[in-house]
PDB file of C-alpha atoms in Angstrom:
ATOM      1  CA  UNK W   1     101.446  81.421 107.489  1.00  0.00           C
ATOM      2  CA  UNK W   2      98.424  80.261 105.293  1.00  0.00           C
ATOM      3  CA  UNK W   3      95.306  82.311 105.297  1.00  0.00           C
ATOM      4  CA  UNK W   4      92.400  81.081 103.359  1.00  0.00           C
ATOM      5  CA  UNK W   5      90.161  84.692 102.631  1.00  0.00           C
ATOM      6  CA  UNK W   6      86.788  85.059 100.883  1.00  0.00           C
ATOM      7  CA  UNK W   7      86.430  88.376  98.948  1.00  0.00           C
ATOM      8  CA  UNK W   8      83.111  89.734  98.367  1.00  0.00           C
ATOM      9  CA  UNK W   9      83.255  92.599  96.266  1.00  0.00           C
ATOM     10  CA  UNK W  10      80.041  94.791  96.919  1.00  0.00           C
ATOM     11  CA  UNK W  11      80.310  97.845  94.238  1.00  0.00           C
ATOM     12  CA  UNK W  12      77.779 100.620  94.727  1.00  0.00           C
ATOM     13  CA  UNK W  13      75.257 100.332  91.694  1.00  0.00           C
ATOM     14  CA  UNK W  14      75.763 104.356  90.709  1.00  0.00           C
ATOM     15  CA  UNK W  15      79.675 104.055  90.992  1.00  0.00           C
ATOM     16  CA  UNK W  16      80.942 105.925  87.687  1.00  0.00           C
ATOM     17  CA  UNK W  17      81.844 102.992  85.277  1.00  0.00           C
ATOM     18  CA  UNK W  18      85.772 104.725  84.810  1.00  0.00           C
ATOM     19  CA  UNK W  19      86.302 104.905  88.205  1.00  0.00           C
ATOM     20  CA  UNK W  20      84.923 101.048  88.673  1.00  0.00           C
ATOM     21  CA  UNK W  21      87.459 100.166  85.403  1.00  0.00           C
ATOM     22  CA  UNK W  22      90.324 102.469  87.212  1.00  0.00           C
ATOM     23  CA  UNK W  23      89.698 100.193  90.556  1.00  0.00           C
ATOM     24  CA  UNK W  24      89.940  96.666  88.846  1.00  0.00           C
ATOM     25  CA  UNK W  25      93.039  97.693  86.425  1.00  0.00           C
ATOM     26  CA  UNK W  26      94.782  98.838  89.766  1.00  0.00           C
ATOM     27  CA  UNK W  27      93.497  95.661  91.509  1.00  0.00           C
ATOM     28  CA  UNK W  28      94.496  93.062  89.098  1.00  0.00           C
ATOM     29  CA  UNK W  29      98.084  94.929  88.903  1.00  0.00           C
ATOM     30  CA  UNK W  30      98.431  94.828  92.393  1.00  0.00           C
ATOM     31  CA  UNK W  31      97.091  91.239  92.952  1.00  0.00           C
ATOM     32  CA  UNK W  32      99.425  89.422  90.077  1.00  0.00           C
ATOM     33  CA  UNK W  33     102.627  91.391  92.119  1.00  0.00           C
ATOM     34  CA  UNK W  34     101.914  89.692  95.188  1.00  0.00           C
ATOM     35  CA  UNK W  35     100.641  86.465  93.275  1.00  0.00           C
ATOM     36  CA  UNK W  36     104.355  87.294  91.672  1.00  0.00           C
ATOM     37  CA  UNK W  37     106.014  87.725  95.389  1.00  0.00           C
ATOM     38  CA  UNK W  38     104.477  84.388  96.286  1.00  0.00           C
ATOM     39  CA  UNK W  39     102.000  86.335  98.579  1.00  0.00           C
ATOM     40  CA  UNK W  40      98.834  86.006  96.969  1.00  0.00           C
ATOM     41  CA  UNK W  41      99.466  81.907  96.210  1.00  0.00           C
ATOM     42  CA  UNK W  42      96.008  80.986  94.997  1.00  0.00           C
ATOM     43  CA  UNK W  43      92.972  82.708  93.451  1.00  0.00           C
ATOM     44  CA  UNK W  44      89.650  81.268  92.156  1.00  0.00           C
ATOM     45  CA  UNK W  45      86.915  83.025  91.048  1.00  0.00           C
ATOM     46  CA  UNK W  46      83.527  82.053  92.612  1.00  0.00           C
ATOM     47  CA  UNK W  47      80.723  80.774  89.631  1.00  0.00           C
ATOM     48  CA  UNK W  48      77.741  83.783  89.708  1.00  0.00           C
ATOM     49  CA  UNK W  49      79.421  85.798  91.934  1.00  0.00           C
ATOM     50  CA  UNK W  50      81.475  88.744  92.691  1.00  0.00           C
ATOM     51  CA  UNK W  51      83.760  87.439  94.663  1.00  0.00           C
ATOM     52  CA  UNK W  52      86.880  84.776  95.079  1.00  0.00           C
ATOM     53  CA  UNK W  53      88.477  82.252  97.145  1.00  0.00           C
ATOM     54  CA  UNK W  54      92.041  83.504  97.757  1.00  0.00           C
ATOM     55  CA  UNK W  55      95.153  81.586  99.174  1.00  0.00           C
ATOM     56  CA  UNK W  56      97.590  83.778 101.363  1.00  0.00           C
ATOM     57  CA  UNK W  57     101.078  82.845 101.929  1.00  0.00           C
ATOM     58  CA  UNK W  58     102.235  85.646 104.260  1.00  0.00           C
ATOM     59  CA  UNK W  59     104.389  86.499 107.160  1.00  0.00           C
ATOM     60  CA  UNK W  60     102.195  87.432 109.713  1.00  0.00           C
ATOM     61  CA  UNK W  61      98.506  88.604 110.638  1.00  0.00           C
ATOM     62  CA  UNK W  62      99.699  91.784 110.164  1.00  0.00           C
ATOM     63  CA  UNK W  63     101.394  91.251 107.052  1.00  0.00           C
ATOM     64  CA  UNK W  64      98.131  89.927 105.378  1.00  0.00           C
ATOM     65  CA  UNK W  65      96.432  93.084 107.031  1.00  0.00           C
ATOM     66  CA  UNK W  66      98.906  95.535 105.344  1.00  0.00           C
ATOM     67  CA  UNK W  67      98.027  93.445 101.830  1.00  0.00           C
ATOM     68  CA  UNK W  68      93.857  93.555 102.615  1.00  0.00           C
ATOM     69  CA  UNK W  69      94.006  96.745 103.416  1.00  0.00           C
ATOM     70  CA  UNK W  70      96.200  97.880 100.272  1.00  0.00           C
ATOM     71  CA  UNK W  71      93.931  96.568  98.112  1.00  0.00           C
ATOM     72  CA  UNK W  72      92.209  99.219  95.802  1.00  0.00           C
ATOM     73  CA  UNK W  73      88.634  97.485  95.874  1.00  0.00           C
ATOM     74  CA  UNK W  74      89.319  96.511  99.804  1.00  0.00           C
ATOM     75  CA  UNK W  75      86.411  99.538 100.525  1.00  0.00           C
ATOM     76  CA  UNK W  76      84.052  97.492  98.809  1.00  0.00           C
ATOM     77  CA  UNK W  77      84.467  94.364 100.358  1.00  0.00           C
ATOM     78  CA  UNK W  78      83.090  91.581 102.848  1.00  0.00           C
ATOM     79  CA  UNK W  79      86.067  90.144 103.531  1.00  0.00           C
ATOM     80  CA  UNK W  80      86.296  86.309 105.684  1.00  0.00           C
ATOM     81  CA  UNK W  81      89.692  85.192 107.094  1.00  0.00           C
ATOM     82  CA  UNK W  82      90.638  81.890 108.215  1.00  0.00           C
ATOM     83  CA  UNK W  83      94.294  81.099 109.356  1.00  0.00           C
ATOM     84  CA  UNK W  84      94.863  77.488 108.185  1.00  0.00           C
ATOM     85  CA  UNK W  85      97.371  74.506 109.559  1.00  0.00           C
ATOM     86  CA  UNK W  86      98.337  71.711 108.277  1.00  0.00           C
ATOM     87  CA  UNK W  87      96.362  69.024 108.879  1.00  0.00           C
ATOM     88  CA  UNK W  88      98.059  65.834 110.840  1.00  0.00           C
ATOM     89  CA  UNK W  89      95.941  63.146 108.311  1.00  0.00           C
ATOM     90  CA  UNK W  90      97.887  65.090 105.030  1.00  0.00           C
ATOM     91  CA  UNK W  91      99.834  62.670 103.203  1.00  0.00           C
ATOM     92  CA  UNK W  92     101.870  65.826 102.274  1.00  0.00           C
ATOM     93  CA  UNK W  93     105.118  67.067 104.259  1.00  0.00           C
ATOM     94  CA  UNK W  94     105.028  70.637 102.134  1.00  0.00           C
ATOM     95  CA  UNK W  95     101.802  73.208 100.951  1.00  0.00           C
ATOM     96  CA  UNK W  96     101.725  71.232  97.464  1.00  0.00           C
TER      97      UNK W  96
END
């Protein structure tokens, strides 16, 4: 199943700057695994923001749960999920 997920990270302002570097170091480990797996297909950061468009190739809505909820900065986040389908106008038979 293909999720399409907006991550918003929201940091507090007085978060200790290690503990901020600890977070992303874990993050970035943990998102180029799945991205690895074939999980985590797709990531873009958004220009001026904090945040990224992310493309999920997962199991289940539970599945993708397990990985959001994993996610060392996942705390700090606004986090929009949409389940996508193919669409029937695609001149595509695969997720190419």
């Amino acid at each position: 199943m293909l999720y399409h997920v907006r991550m918003d990270v929201l940091l507090p302002t007085d978060m200790d700057v290690d503990t901020v570097n600890e977070l992303k170091t874990t993050e970035k480990a943990l998102s180029q695994k799945l991205q690895e797996q074939g999980k985590w297909r797709h990531i873009w950061r958004l220009a001026g923001e904090y945040a990224n468009f992310s493309i999920f190739d997962v199991e289940s809505h539970e599945e993708l749960h397990n990985i959001m909820m994993s996610l060392p900065l996942y705390p700090y986040m606004k986090v929009e999920i949409t389940p996508l389908l193919r669409h029937p106008s695609s001149v595509r038979d695969d997720d190419s």
